[in-house]
mmCIF file with all atom_site columns, C-alpha atoms in Angstrom:
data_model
loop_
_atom_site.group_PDB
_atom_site.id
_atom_site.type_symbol
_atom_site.label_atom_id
_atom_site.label_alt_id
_atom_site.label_comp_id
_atom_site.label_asym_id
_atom_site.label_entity_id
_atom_site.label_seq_id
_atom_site.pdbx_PDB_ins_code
_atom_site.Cartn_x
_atom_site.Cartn_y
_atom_site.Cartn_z
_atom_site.occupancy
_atom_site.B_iso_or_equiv
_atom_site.pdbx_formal_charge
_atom_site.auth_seq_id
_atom_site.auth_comp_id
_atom_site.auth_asym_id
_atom_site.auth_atom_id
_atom_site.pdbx_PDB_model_num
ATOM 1   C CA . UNK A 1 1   ? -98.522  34.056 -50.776 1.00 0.00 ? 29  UNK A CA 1
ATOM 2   C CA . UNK A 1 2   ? -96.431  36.820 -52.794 1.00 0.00 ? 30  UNK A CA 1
ATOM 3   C CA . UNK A 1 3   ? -98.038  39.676 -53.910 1.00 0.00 ? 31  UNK A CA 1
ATOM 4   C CA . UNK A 1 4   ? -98.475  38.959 -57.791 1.00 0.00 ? 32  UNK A CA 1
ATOM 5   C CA . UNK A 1 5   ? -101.236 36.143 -55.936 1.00 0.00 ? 33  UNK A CA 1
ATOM 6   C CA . UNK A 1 6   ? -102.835 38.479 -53.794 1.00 0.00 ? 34  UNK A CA 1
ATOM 7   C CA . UNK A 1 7   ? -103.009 41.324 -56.609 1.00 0.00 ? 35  UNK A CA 1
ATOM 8   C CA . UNK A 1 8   ? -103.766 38.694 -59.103 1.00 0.00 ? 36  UNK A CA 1
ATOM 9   C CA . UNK A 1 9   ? -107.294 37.943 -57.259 1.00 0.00 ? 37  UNK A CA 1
ATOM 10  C CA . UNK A 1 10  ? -108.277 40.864 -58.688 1.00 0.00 ? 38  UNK A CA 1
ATOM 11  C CA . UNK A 1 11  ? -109.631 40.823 -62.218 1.00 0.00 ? 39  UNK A CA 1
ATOM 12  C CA . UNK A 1 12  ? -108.490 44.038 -62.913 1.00 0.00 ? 40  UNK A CA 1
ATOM 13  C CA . UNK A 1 13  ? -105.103 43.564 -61.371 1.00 0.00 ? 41  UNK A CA 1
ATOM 14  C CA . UNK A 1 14  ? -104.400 40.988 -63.439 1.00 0.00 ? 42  UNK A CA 1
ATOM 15  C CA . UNK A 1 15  ? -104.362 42.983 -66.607 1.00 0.00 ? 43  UNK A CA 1
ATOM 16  C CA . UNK A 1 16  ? -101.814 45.272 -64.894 1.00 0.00 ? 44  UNK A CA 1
ATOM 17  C CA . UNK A 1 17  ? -99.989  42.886 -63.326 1.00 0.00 ? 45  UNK A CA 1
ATOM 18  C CA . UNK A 1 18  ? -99.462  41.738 -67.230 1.00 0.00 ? 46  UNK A CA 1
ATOM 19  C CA . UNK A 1 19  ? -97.846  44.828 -68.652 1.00 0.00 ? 47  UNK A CA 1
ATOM 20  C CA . UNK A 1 20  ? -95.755  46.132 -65.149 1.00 0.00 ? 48  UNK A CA 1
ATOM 21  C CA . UNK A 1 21  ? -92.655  44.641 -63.989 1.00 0.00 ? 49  UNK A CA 1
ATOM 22  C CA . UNK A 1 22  ? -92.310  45.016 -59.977 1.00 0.00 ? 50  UNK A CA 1
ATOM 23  C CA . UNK A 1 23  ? -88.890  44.548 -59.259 1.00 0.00 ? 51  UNK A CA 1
ATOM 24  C CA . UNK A 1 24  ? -87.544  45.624 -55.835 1.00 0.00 ? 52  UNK A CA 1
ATOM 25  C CA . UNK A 1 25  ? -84.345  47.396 -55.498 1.00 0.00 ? 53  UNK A CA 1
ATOM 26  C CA . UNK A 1 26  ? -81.832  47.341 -52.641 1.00 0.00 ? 54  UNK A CA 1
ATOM 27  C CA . UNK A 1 27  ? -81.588  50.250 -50.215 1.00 0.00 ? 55  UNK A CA 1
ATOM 28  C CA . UNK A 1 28  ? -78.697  51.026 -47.466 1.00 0.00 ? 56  UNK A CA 1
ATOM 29  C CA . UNK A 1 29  ? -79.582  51.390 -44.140 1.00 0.00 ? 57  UNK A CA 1
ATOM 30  C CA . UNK A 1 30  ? -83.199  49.438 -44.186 1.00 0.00 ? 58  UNK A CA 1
ATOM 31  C CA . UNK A 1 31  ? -83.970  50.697 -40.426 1.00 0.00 ? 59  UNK A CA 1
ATOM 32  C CA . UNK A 1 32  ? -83.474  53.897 -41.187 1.00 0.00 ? 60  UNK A CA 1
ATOM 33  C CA . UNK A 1 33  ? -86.086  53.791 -44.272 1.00 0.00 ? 61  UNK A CA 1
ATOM 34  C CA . UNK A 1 34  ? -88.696  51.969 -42.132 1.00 0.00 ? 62  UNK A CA 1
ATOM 35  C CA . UNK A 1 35  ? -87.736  54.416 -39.571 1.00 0.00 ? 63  UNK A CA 1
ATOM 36  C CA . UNK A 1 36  ? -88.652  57.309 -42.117 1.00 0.00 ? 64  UNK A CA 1
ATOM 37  C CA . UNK A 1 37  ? -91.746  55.596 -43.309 1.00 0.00 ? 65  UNK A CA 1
ATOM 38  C CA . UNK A 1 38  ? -93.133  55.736 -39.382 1.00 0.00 ? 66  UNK A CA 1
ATOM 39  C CA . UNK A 1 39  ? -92.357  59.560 -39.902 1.00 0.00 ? 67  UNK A CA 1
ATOM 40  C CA . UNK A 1 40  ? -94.255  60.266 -42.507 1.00 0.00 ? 68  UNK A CA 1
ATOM 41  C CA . UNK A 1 41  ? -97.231  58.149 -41.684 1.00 0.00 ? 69  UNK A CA 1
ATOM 42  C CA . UNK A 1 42  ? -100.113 60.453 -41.984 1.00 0.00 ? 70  UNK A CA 1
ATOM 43  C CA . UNK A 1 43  ? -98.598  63.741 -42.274 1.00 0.00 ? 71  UNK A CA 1
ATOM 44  C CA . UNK A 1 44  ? -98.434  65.688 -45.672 1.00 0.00 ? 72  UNK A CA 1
ATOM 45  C CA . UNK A 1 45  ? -95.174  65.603 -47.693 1.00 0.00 ? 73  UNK A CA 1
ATOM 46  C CA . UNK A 1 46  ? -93.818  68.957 -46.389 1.00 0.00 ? 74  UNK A CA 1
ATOM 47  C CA . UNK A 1 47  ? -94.566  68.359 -42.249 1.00 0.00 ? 75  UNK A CA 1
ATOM 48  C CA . UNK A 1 48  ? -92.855  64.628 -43.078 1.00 0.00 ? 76  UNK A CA 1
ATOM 49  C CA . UNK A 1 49  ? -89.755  66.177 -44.612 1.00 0.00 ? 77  UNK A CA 1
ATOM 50  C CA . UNK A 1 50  ? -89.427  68.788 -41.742 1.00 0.00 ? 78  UNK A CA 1
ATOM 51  C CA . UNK A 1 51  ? -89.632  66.751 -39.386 1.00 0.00 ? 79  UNK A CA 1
ATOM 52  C CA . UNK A 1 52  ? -87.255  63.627 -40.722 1.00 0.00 ? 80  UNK A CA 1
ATOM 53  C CA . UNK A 1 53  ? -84.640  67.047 -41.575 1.00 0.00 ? 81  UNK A CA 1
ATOM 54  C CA . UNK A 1 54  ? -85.010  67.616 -37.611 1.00 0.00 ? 82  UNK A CA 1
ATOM 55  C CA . UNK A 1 55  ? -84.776  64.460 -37.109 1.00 0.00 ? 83  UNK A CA 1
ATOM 56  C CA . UNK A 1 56  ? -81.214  63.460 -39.290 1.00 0.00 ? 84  UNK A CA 1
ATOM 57  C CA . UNK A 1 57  ? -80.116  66.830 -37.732 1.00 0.00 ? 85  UNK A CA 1
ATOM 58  C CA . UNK A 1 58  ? -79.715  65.208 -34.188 1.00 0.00 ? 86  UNK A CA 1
ATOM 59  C CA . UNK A 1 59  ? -77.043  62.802 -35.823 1.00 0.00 ? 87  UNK A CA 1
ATOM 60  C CA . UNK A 1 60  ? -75.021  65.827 -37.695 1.00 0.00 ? 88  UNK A CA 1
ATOM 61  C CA . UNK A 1 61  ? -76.605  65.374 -40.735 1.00 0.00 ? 89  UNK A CA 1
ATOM 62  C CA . UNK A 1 62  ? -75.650  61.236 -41.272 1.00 0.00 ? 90  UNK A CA 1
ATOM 63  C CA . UNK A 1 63  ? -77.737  58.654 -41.480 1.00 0.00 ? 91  UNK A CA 1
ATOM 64  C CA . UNK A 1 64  ? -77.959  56.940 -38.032 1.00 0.00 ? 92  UNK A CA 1
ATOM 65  C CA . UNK A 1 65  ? -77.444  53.251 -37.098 1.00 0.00 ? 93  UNK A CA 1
ATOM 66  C CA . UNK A 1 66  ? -79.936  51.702 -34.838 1.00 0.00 ? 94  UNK A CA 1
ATOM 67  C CA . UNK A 1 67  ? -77.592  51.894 -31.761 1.00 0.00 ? 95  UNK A CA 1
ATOM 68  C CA . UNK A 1 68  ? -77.280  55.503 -32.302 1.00 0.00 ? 96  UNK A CA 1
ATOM 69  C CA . UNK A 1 69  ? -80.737  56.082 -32.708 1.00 0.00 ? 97  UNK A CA 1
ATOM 70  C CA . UNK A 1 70  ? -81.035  54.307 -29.084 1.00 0.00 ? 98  UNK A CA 1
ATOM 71  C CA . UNK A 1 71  ? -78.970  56.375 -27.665 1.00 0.00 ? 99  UNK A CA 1
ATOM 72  C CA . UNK A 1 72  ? -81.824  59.334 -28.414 1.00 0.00 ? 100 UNK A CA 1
ATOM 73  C CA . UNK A 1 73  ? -84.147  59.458 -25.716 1.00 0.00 ? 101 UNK A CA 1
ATOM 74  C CA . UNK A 1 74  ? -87.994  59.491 -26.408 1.00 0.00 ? 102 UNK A CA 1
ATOM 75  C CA . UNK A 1 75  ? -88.149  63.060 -24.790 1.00 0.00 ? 103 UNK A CA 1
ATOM 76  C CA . UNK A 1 76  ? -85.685  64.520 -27.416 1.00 0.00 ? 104 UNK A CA 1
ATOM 77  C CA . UNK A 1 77  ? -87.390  62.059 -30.000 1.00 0.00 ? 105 UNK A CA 1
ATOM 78  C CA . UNK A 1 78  ? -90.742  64.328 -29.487 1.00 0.00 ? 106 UNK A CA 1
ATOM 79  C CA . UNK A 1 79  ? -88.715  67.202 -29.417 1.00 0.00 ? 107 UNK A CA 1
ATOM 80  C CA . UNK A 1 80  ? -88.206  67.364 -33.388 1.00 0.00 ? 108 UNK A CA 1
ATOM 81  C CA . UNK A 1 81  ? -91.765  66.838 -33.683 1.00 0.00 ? 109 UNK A CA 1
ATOM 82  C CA . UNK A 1 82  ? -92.292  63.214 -33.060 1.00 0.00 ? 110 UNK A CA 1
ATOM 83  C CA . UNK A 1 83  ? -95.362  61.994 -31.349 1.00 0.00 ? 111 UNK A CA 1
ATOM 84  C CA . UNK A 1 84  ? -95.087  59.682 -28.672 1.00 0.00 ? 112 UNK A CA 1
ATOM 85  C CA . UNK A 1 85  ? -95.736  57.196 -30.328 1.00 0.00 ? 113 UNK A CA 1
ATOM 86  C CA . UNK A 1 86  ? -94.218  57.249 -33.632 1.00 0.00 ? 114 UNK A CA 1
ATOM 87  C CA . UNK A 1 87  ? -90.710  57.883 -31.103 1.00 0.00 ? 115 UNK A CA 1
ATOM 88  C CA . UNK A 1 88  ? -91.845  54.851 -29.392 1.00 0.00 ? 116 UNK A CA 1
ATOM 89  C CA . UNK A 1 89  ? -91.809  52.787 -33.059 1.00 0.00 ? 117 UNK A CA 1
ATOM 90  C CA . UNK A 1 90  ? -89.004  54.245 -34.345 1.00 0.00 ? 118 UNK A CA 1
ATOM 91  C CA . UNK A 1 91  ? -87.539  52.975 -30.998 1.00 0.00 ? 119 UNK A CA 1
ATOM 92  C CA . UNK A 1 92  ? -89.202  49.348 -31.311 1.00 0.00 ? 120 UNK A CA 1
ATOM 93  C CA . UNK A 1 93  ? -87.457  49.673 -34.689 1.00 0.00 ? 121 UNK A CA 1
ATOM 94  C CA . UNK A 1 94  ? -84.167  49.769 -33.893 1.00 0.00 ? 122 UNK A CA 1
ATOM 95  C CA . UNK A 1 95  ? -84.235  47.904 -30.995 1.00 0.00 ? 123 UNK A CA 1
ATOM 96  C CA . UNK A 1 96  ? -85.701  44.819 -32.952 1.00 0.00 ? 124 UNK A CA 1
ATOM 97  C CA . UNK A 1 97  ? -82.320  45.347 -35.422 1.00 0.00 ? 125 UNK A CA 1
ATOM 98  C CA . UNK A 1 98  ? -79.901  45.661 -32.704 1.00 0.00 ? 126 UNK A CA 1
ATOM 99  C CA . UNK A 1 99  ? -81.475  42.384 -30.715 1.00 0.00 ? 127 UNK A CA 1
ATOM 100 C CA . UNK A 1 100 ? -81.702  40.077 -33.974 1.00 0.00 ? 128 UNK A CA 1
ATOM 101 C CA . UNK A 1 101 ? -78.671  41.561 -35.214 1.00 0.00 ? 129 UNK A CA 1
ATOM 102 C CA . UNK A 1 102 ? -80.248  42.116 -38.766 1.00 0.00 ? 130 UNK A CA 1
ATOM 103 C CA . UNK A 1 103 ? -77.919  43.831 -41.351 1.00 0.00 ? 131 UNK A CA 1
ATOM 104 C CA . UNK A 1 104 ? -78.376  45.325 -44.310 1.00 0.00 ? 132 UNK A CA 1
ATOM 105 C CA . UNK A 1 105 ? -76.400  42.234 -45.947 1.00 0.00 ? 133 UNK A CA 1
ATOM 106 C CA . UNK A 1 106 ? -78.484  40.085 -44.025 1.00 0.00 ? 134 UNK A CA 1
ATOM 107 C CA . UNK A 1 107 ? -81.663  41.226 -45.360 1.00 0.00 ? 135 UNK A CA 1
ATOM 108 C CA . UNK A 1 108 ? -80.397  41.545 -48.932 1.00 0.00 ? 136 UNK A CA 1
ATOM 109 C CA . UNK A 1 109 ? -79.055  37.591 -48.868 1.00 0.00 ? 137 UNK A CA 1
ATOM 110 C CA . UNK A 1 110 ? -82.945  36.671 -48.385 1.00 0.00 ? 138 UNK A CA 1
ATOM 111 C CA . UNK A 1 111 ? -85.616  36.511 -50.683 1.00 0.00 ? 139 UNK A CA 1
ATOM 112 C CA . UNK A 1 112 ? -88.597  38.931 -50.812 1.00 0.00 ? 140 UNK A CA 1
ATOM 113 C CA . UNK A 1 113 ? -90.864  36.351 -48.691 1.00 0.00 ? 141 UNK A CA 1
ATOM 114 C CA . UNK A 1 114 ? -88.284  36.071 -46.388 1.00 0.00 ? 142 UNK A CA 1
ATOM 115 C CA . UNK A 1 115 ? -87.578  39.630 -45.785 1.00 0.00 ? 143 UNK A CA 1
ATOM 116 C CA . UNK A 1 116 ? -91.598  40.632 -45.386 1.00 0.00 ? 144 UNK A CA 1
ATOM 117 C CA . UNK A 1 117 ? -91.780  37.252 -42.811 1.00 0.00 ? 145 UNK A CA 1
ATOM 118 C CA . UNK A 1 118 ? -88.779  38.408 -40.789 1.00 0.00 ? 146 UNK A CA 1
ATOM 119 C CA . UNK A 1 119 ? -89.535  42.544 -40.165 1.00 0.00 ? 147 UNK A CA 1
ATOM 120 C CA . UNK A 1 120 ? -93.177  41.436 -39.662 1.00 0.00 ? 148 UNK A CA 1
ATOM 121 C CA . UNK A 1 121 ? -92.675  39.546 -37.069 1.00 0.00 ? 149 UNK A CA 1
#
């Protein structure tokens, strides 16, 4: 089920669902943004942003690949403000693109049904 079927169940949705267009687009680096959306889970705007600018900062600046974000141990994970946890996801993250050798080229190539199926896994 896509979610114009789910939303449509709604009877309000489906007014909306009338006049908006959802289109996704295409973003680099997908780890990296589901990295940054474990981040900011739960945590206002301004602690989010501090902490993913501490976090960037311990790869220069650049956005990391998920091998290079392996290479970070949990300890120094926490030490930008990480909790446990979320450093233990963000791991679980990258690991998961390193071992099925997902791409962003890969992931663009499929179809939005595809893409939810495969990094929900």
């Amino acid at each position: 089920m896509n979610y114009k079927d789910h939303l449509s169940k709604d009877k309000k949705m489906i007014s909306l669902l009338k006049e908006i267009s959802f289109e996704l687009t295409h973003k680099n680096n997908i780890p990296l943004r589901l990295m940054a959306s474990i981040i900011s889970q739960q945590l206002s705007t301004k602690v989010a942003d501090v902490i993913y600018a501490r976090f960037i900062g311990l790869f220069n600046g650049k956005e990391p690949k998920p091998q290079q974000v392996l290479a970070i141990s949990i300890d120094t994970l926490r030490g930008v403000g990480l909790s446990n946890q979320k450093a233990g996801y963000i791991h679980n993250v990258a690991t998961f693109f390193v071992e099925q050798k997902l791409t962003d080229a890969k992931l663009h190539k499929m179809d939005n049904e595809t893409v939810i199926h495969t990094l929900t896994q």
